[in-house]
PDB file of C-alpha atoms in Angstrom:
ATOM      1  CA  UNK A  62      18.779  -5.498  -1.379  1.00  0.00           C
ATOM      2  CA  UNK A  63      19.672  -1.708  -1.790  1.00  0.00           C
ATOM      3  CA  UNK A  64      20.527   0.492   1.032  1.00  0.00           C
ATOM      4  CA  UNK A  65      19.284   4.034   1.568  1.00  0.00           C
ATOM      5  CA  UNK A  66      20.632   6.754   3.256  1.00  0.00           C
ATOM      6  CA  UNK A  67      18.074   8.317   5.982  1.00  0.00           C
ATOM      7  CA  UNK A  68      20.273  11.482   6.093  1.00  0.00           C
ATOM      8  CA  UNK A  69      20.465  12.053   2.148  1.00  0.00           C
ATOM      9  CA  UNK A  70      18.856  15.125   0.799  1.00  0.00           C
ATOM     10  CA  UNK A  71      15.102  14.376  -0.255  1.00  0.00           C
ATOM     11  CA  UNK A  72      14.008  16.367  -3.244  1.00  0.00           C
ATOM     12  CA  UNK A  73       9.840  16.593  -2.928  1.00  0.00           C
ATOM     13  CA  UNK A  74       8.303  17.421  -6.290  1.00  0.00           C
ATOM     14  CA  UNK A  75       5.271  19.409  -6.440  1.00  0.00           C
ATOM     15  CA  UNK A  76       3.390  21.736  -4.304  1.00  0.00           C
ATOM     16  CA  UNK A  77      -0.097  20.025  -4.299  1.00  0.00           C
ATOM     17  CA  UNK A  78      -1.927  18.793  -1.272  1.00  0.00           C
ATOM     18  CA  UNK A  79      -0.069  15.929  -0.342  1.00  0.00           C
ATOM     19  CA  UNK A  80       3.247  17.635  -1.009  1.00  0.00           C
ATOM     20  CA  UNK A  81       2.383  20.506   0.942  1.00  0.00           C
ATOM     21  CA  UNK A  82       1.510  18.153   3.962  1.00  0.00           C
ATOM     22  CA  UNK A  83       4.988  16.339   3.444  1.00  0.00           C
ATOM     23  CA  UNK A  84       6.987  19.656   3.458  1.00  0.00           C
ATOM     24  CA  UNK A  85       5.178  20.536   6.648  1.00  0.00           C
ATOM     25  CA  UNK A  86       6.363  16.952   8.064  1.00  0.00           C
ATOM     26  CA  UNK A  87       9.956  17.511   6.988  1.00  0.00           C
ATOM     27  CA  UNK A  88       9.659  21.368   8.506  1.00  0.00           C
ATOM     28  CA  UNK A  89       8.450  20.452  11.772  1.00  0.00           C
ATOM     29  CA  UNK A  90      11.429  17.673  12.044  1.00  0.00           C
ATOM     30  CA  UNK A  91      14.026  19.760  10.780  1.00  0.00           C
ATOM     31  CA  UNK A  92      14.987  17.005   7.780  1.00  0.00           C
ATOM     32  CA  UNK A  93      16.550  17.894   5.167  1.00  0.00           C
ATOM     33  CA  UNK A  94      14.834  18.569   1.996  1.00  0.00           C
ATOM     34  CA  UNK A  95      14.270  20.573  -1.093  1.00  0.00           C
ATOM     35  CA  UNK A  96      11.017  21.125  -3.048  1.00  0.00           C
ATOM     36  CA  UNK A  97      10.548  22.171  -7.051  1.00  0.00           C
ATOM     37  CA  UNK A  98       7.466  23.070  -8.692  1.00  0.00           C
ATOM     38  CA  UNK A  99       6.559  23.951 -11.787  1.00  0.00           C
ATOM     39  CA  UNK A 100       5.556  27.385 -11.083  1.00  0.00           C
ATOM     40  CA  UNK A 101       8.746  28.186  -9.084  1.00  0.00           C
ATOM     41  CA  UNK A 102      10.479  30.039 -12.029  1.00  0.00           C
ATOM     42  CA  UNK A 103       8.458  32.090 -14.604  1.00  0.00           C
ATOM     43  CA  UNK A 104      11.297  31.558 -17.048  1.00  0.00           C
ATOM     44  CA  UNK A 105      11.570  28.027 -18.633  1.00  0.00           C
ATOM     45  CA  UNK A 106      15.213  27.267 -18.933  1.00  0.00           C
ATOM     46  CA  UNK A 107      15.695  29.005 -15.469  1.00  0.00           C
ATOM     47  CA  UNK A 108      13.274  26.780 -14.030  1.00  0.00           C
ATOM     48  CA  UNK A 109      14.813  23.595 -15.887  1.00  0.00           C
ATOM     49  CA  UNK A 110      18.300  24.255 -14.433  1.00  0.00           C
ATOM     50  CA  UNK A 111      17.249  24.533 -10.962  1.00  0.00           C
ATOM     51  CA  UNK A 112      15.783  20.864 -10.930  1.00  0.00           C
ATOM     52  CA  UNK A 113      18.777  19.820 -12.697  1.00  0.00           C
ATOM     53  CA  UNK A 114      20.829  21.625  -9.757  1.00  0.00           C
ATOM     54  CA  UNK A 115      18.346  19.598  -7.378  1.00  0.00           C
ATOM     55  CA  UNK A 116      18.393  16.405  -8.917  1.00  0.00           C
ATOM     56  CA  UNK A 117      22.348  16.266  -8.296  1.00  0.00           C
ATOM     57  CA  UNK A 118      22.041  17.174  -4.713  1.00  0.00           C
ATOM     58  CA  UNK A 119      19.058  14.416  -3.907  1.00  0.00           C
ATOM     59  CA  UNK A 120      19.397  10.974  -3.593  1.00  0.00           C
ATOM     60  CA  UNK A 121      15.576  10.014  -2.517  1.00  0.00           C
ATOM     61  CA  UNK A 122      13.072  12.095  -4.754  1.00  0.00           C
ATOM     62  CA  UNK A 123       9.362  11.913  -3.692  1.00  0.00           C
ATOM     63  CA  UNK A 124       6.876  12.719  -6.542  1.00  0.00           C
ATOM     64  CA  UNK A 125       3.613  13.367  -4.544  1.00  0.00           C
ATOM     65  CA  UNK A 126       1.892  14.402  -8.131  1.00  0.00           C
ATOM     66  CA  UNK A 127      -1.030  13.470 -10.167  1.00  0.00           C
ATOM     67  CA  UNK A 128      -1.279   9.759 -11.355  1.00  0.00           C
ATOM     68  CA  UNK A 129      -1.116  10.786 -14.721  1.00  0.00           C
ATOM     69  CA  UNK A 130       2.238  13.073 -13.917  1.00  0.00           C
ATOM     70  CA  UNK A 131       4.185  10.510 -12.089  1.00  0.00           C
ATOM     71  CA  UNK A 132       5.426   8.138 -15.312  1.00  0.00           C
ATOM     72  CA  UNK A 133       5.448  11.566 -17.372  1.00  0.00           C
ATOM     73  CA  UNK A 134       8.192  13.073 -15.063  1.00  0.00           C
ATOM     74  CA  UNK A 135       9.833  10.169 -14.929  1.00  0.00           C
ATOM     75  CA  UNK A 136      10.242   9.854 -18.392  1.00  0.00           C
ATOM     76  CA  UNK A 137      11.107  13.747 -19.017  1.00  0.00           C
ATOM     77  CA  UNK A 138      14.031  13.389 -16.519  1.00  0.00           C
ATOM     78  CA  UNK A 139      14.877   9.772 -16.681  1.00  0.00           C
ATOM     79  CA  UNK A 140      18.820  10.277 -17.478  1.00  0.00           C
ATOM     80  CA  UNK A 141      18.751  12.482 -14.581  1.00  0.00           C
ATOM     81  CA  UNK A 142      16.999  10.203 -11.955  1.00  0.00           C
ATOM     82  CA  UNK A 143      18.970   7.433 -12.837  1.00  0.00           C
ATOM     83  CA  UNK A 144      20.359   5.718  -9.318  1.00  0.00           C
ATOM     84  CA  UNK A 145      18.112   7.571  -7.448  1.00  0.00           C
ATOM     85  CA  UNK A 146      15.228   6.201  -5.084  1.00  0.00           C
ATOM     86  CA  UNK A 147      12.250   7.286  -6.480  1.00  0.00           C
ATOM     87  CA  UNK A 148       8.634   7.177  -4.390  1.00  0.00           C
ATOM     88  CA  UNK A 149       5.109   8.002  -5.255  1.00  0.00           C
ATOM     89  CA  UNK A 150       2.392   8.134  -2.924  1.00  0.00           C
ATOM     90  CA  UNK A 151      -0.818   6.920  -5.309  1.00  0.00           C
ATOM     91  CA  UNK A 152      -2.431   4.056  -4.686  1.00  0.00           C
ATOM     92  CA  UNK A 153      -3.521   3.379  -8.508  1.00  0.00           C
ATOM     93  CA  UNK A 154      -0.721   4.170 -10.100  1.00  0.00           C
ATOM     94  CA  UNK A 155       1.819   1.601 -11.050  1.00  0.00           C
ATOM     95  CA  UNK A 156       5.308   2.198 -12.374  1.00  0.00           C
ATOM     96  CA  UNK A 157       8.165  -0.444 -11.738  1.00  0.00           C
ATOM     97  CA  UNK A 158      11.046   2.522 -11.595  1.00  0.00           C
ATOM     98  CA  UNK A 159       9.188   4.273  -8.545  1.00  0.00           C
ATOM     99  CA  UNK A 160       8.043   2.488  -5.510  1.00  0.00           C
ATOM    100  CA  UNK A 161       4.752   3.255  -4.036  1.00  0.00           C
ATOM    101  CA  UNK A 162       3.132   4.038  -0.705  1.00  0.00           C
ATOM    102  CA  UNK A 163      -0.112   5.397  -0.332  1.00  0.00           C
ATOM    103  CA  UNK A 164      -1.064   7.472   2.884  1.00  0.00           C
ATOM    104  CA  UNK A 165      -4.834   6.866   4.132  1.00  0.00           C
ATOM    105  CA  UNK A 166      -5.954  10.116   4.550  1.00  0.00           C
ATOM    106  CA  UNK A 167      -7.461  13.520   3.226  1.00  0.00           C
ATOM    107  CA  UNK A 168      -5.250  16.132   2.343  1.00  0.00           C
ATOM    108  CA  UNK A 169      -6.095  19.735   2.121  1.00  0.00           C
ATOM    109  CA  UNK A 170      -3.829  23.127   1.127  1.00  0.00           C
ATOM    110  CA  UNK A 171      -5.666  24.717   4.140  1.00  0.00           C
ATOM    111  CA  UNK A 172      -5.507  22.579   6.893  1.00  0.00           C
ATOM    112  CA  UNK A 173      -2.368  20.861   8.042  1.00  0.00           C
ATOM    113  CA  UNK A 174      -2.162  17.365   9.159  1.00  0.00           C
ATOM    114  CA  UNK A 175      -0.342  15.291  11.487  1.00  0.00           C
ATOM    115  CA  UNK A 176       1.764  13.045   8.938  1.00  0.00           C
ATOM    116  CA  UNK A 177       3.424  11.114  11.788  1.00  0.00           C
ATOM    117  CA  UNK A 178      -0.016   9.650  12.588  1.00  0.00           C
ATOM    118  CA  UNK A 179      -1.179   8.969   8.598  1.00  0.00           C
ATOM    119  CA  UNK A 180      -1.240   5.031   7.930  1.00  0.00           C
ATOM    120  CA  UNK A 181       0.302   3.766   5.006  1.00  0.00           C
ATOM    121  CA  UNK A 182      -0.536   0.781   2.675  1.00  0.00           C
ATOM    122  CA  UNK A 183       1.250  -0.441  -0.400  1.00  0.00           C
ATOM    123  CA  UNK A 184       2.318  -3.534  -2.188  1.00  0.00           C
ATOM    124  CA  UNK A 185       5.802  -3.816  -1.010  1.00  0.00           C
ATOM    125  CA  UNK A 186       6.887  -5.231   1.954  1.00  0.00           C
ATOM    126  CA  UNK A 187       6.935  -3.586   5.327  1.00  0.00           C
ATOM    127  CA  UNK A 188      10.933  -3.734   5.521  1.00  0.00           C
ATOM    128  CA  UNK A 189      10.683  -1.773   2.286  1.00  0.00           C
ATOM    129  CA  UNK A 190       8.728   1.375   3.445  1.00  0.00           C
ATOM    130  CA  UNK A 191      10.906   1.349   6.316  1.00  0.00           C
ATOM    131  CA  UNK A 192      14.352   1.436   4.664  1.00  0.00           C
ATOM    132  CA  UNK A 193      12.896   3.743   1.580  1.00  0.00           C
ATOM    133  CA  UNK A 194      10.975   6.017   4.243  1.00  0.00           C
ATOM    134  CA  UNK A 195      12.988   6.031   7.587  1.00  0.00           C
ATOM    135  CA  UNK A 196      11.609   9.425   8.592  1.00  0.00           C
ATOM    136  CA  UNK A 197       8.142   7.496   8.939  1.00  0.00           C
ATOM    137  CA  UNK A 198       7.427   5.274  12.134  1.00  0.00           C
ATOM    138  CA  UNK A 199       3.807   5.508  10.664  1.00  0.00           C
ATOM    139  CA  UNK A 200       1.496   1.902  10.834  1.00  0.00           C
ATOM    140  CA  UNK A 201       2.195   0.226   7.484  1.00  0.00           C
ATOM    141  CA  UNK A 202      -0.130  -2.842   5.839  1.00  0.00           C
ATOM    142  CA  UNK A 203       1.112  -4.432   2.921  1.00  0.00           C
ATOM    143  CA  UNK A 204      -1.655  -5.622   0.465  1.00  0.00           C
ATOM    144  CA  UNK A 205      -1.594  -7.823  -2.679  1.00  0.00           C
ATOM    145  CA  UNK A 206      -1.710  -6.079  -5.893  1.00  0.00           C
ATOM    146  CA  UNK A 207      -4.948  -7.385  -6.956  1.00  0.00           C
ATOM    147  CA  UNK A 208      -6.361  -6.125  -3.908  1.00  0.00           C
ATOM    148  CA  UNK A 209      -4.790  -2.225  -4.339  1.00  0.00           C
ATOM    149  CA  UNK A 210      -6.955  -0.919  -7.131  1.00  0.00           C
ATOM    150  CA  UNK A 211     -10.296  -1.858  -4.794  1.00  0.00           C
ATOM    151  CA  UNK A 212      -9.012  -0.466  -1.945  1.00  0.00           C
ATOM    152  CA  UNK A 213      -8.228   2.841  -3.898  1.00  0.00           C
ATOM    153  CA  UNK A 214     -11.950   2.792  -5.210  1.00  0.00           C
ATOM    154  CA  UNK A 215     -13.147   2.495  -1.947  1.00  0.00           C
ATOM    155  CA  UNK A 216     -11.001   5.384  -0.537  1.00  0.00           C
ATOM    156  CA  UNK A 217     -12.464   7.355  -2.918  1.00  0.00           C
ATOM    157  CA  UNK A 218     -16.220   6.008  -2.289  1.00  0.00           C
ATOM    158  CA  UNK A 219     -15.971   6.612   1.423  1.00  0.00           C
ATOM    159  CA  UNK A 220     -13.850   9.441   1.679  1.00  0.00           C
ATOM    160  CA  UNK A 221     -14.227  11.803  -1.433  1.00  0.00           C
ATOM    161  CA  UNK A 222     -18.374  10.677  -2.064  1.00  0.00           C
ATOM    162  CA  UNK A 223     -19.095  11.182   1.721  1.00  0.00           C
ATOM    163  CA  UNK A 224     -17.209  14.717   1.380  1.00  0.00           C
ATOM    164  CA  UNK A 225     -19.479  15.456  -1.546  1.00  0.00           C
ATOM    165  CA  UNK A 226     -22.525  14.867   0.372  1.00  0.00           C
ATOM    166  CA  UNK A 227     -21.664  16.630   3.299  1.00  0.00           C
ATOM    167  CA  UNK A 228     -20.534  19.563   1.078  1.00  0.00           C
ATOM    168  CA  UNK A 229     -24.298  19.782  -0.226  1.00  0.00           C
ATOM    169  CA  UNK A 230     -25.978  19.243   3.180  1.00  0.00           C
ATOM    170  CA  UNK A 231     -23.988  22.206   4.440  1.00  0.00           C
ATOM    171  CA  UNK A 232     -24.661  24.625   1.362  1.00  0.00           C
ATOM    172  CA  UNK A 233     -28.523  23.645   1.545  1.00  0.00           C
ATOM    173  CA  UNK A 234     -28.838  23.601   5.326  1.00  0.00           C
ATOM    174  CA  UNK A 235     -26.781  27.139   5.740  1.00  0.00           C
ATOM    175  CA  UNK A 236     -29.123  28.504   3.156  1.00  0.00           C
ATOM    176  CA  UNK A 237     -32.159  27.659   5.135  1.00  0.00           C
ATOM    177  CA  UNK A 238     -30.526  29.548   8.174  1.00  0.00           C
ATOM    178  CA  UNK A 239     -29.514  26.493  10.059  1.00  0.00           C
ATOM    179  CA  UNK A 240     -26.685  27.493  12.300  1.00  0.00           C
ATOM    180  CA  UNK A 241     -23.116  26.103  11.353  1.00  0.00           C
ATOM    181  CA  UNK A 242     -22.645  24.878  15.094  1.00  0.00           C
ATOM    182  CA  UNK A 243     -25.548  22.847  14.674  1.00  0.00           C
ATOM    183  CA  UNK A 244     -24.648  21.300  11.645  1.00  0.00           C
ATOM    184  CA  UNK A 245     -21.048  20.629  13.032  1.00  0.00           C
ATOM    185  CA  UNK A 246     -22.489  18.975  16.183  1.00  0.00           C
ATOM    186  CA  UNK A 247     -24.588  16.826  13.866  1.00  0.00           C
ATOM    187  CA  UNK A 248     -21.237  15.721  11.466  1.00  0.00           C
ATOM    188  CA  UNK A 249     -19.870  15.060  14.565  1.00  0.00           C
ATOM    189  CA  UNK A 250     -22.461  12.763  16.097  1.00  0.00           C
ATOM    190  CA  UNK A 251     -22.935  10.667  12.759  1.00  0.00           C
ATOM    191  CA  UNK A 252     -18.754  10.495  12.884  1.00  0.00           C
ATOM    192  CA  UNK A 253     -19.009   8.987  16.689  1.00  0.00           C
ATOM    193  CA  UNK A 254     -21.813   6.559  15.829  1.00  0.00           C
ATOM    194  CA  UNK A 255     -19.792   5.457  12.705  1.00  0.00           C
ATOM    195  CA  UNK A 256     -16.446   4.972  14.680  1.00  0.00           C
ATOM    196  CA  UNK A 257     -18.551   3.161  17.558  1.00  0.00           C
ATOM    197  CA  UNK A 258     -20.009   0.481  15.504  1.00  0.00           C
ATOM    198  CA  UNK A 259     -20.053   1.218  11.562  1.00  0.00           C
ATOM    199  CA  UNK A 260     -22.365  -2.124  11.040  1.00  0.00           C
ATOM    200  CA  UNK A 261     -25.138  -0.218  13.007  1.00  0.00           C
ATOM    201  CA  UNK A 262     -24.596   3.477  12.671  1.00  0.00           C
ATOM    202  CA  UNK A 263     -27.480   3.998   9.541  1.00  0.00           C
ATOM    203  CA  UNK A 264     -30.318   5.081  11.129  1.00  0.00           C
ATOM    204  CA  UNK A 265     -33.289   6.797   9.595  1.00  0.00           C
ATOM    205  CA  UNK A 266     -36.365   5.959   7.230  1.00  0.00           C
ATOM    206  CA  UNK A 267     -34.235   3.584   4.831  1.00  0.00           C
ATOM    207  CA  UNK A 268     -33.485   1.412   8.139  1.00  0.00           C
ATOM    208  CA  UNK A 269     -36.871   1.724   9.402  1.00  0.00           C
ATOM    209  CA  UNK A 270     -38.429   0.693   6.143  1.00  0.00           C
ATOM    210  CA  UNK A 271     -40.092   3.955   6.526  1.00  0.00           C
ATOM    211  CA  UNK A 272     -41.509   3.967   2.727  1.00  0.00           C
ATOM    212  CA  UNK A 273     -44.349   6.893   3.609  1.00  0.00           C
ATOM    213  CA  UNK A 274     -41.213   9.298   4.766  1.00  0.00           C
ATOM    214  CA  UNK A 275     -38.774   8.018   1.616  1.00  0.00           C
ATOM    215  CA  UNK A 276     -41.364   9.244  -0.755  1.00  0.00           C
ATOM    216  CA  UNK A 277     -41.849  12.515   1.063  1.00  0.00           C
ATOM    217  CA  UNK A 278     -38.440  13.159   0.978  1.00  0.00           C
ATOM    218  CA  UNK A 279     -38.021  12.321  -2.740  1.00  0.00           C
ATOM    219  CA  UNK A 280     -40.998  14.605  -3.447  1.00  0.00           C
ATOM    220  CA  UNK A 281     -39.034  17.212  -1.276  1.00  0.00           C
ATOM    221  CA  UNK A 282     -36.300  16.904  -3.273  1.00  0.00           C
ATOM    222  CA  UNK A 283     -37.856  17.394  -6.960  1.00  0.00           C
ATOM    223  CA  UNK A 284     -36.466  20.568  -7.573  1.00  0.00           C
ATOM    224  CA  UNK A 285     -32.867  19.099  -6.297  1.00  0.00           C
ATOM    225  CA  UNK A 286     -32.392  16.757  -9.333  1.00  0.00           C
ATOM    226  CA  UNK A 287     -28.710  15.777  -8.141  1.00  0.00           C
ATOM    227  CA  UNK A 288     -29.530  15.347  -4.909  1.00  0.00           C
ATOM    228  CA  UNK A 289     -33.224  13.514  -5.741  1.00  0.00           C
ATOM    229  CA  UNK A 290     -30.943  11.288  -7.533  1.00  0.00           C
ATOM    230  CA  UNK A 291     -28.686  10.295  -5.246  1.00  0.00           C
ATOM    231  CA  UNK A 292     -31.579   9.723  -2.670  1.00  0.00           C
ATOM    232  CA  UNK A 293     -33.196   7.574  -5.048  1.00  0.00           C
ATOM    233  CA  UNK A 294     -29.623   5.443  -5.450  1.00  0.00           C
ATOM    234  CA  UNK A 295     -29.200   4.655  -1.895  1.00  0.00           C
ATOM    235  CA  UNK A 296     -32.848   3.799  -1.701  1.00  0.00           C
ATOM    236  CA  UNK A 297     -32.143   1.117  -4.729  1.00  0.00           C
ATOM    237  CA  UNK A 298     -28.922   0.289  -2.985  1.00  0.00           C
ATOM    238  CA  UNK A 299     -29.957   0.242   1.067  1.00  0.00           C
TER     239      UNK A 299
END
């Protein structure tokens, strides 16, 4: 097995959400790293020369970039990436030239995340995760390759879709004048119930089978077609 050097300089590509959180992690622990993104330099050839210089210094290249960009980036710089450890952070993408480890979390540019507490999943053995990313002592779970796509779909289902629902909830409620503090309290209450017992955390007319209230809710949403359709979908699939 190839052995990776923990102290070797790590090159982080991009400056998106995951890249930003990785940079916070490296800086908080005084770990050696460099960062490159397309917008770093305005002159194209200067940008390319800087990247080649960073390639020459790095042994480990992290690719926290969009799924479609991972293989494109490797293709474009294949000659300069030869012999380097390549790691991406996508659950849905596969490229045999790079290892993939997915951090189970929701990352933004504004809110710092303690990356040391993020759980990782991947199709590779845990020993390879430890060897490839020795700076992370995070919990890691190996999944089968056949389960990995379902895992990612459920991440989108549980995280992104719920965030869309909450976004609509906050917008409409605040427009009506409900205080933000009241909404925050409600979200915290829902979250506590889910964490305590996800199987029994659902309440309201759908659980009670209260069809009269459901009909009233749907009528109230007649002028909000998107929300009406979402509500109907949950009624059908409860």
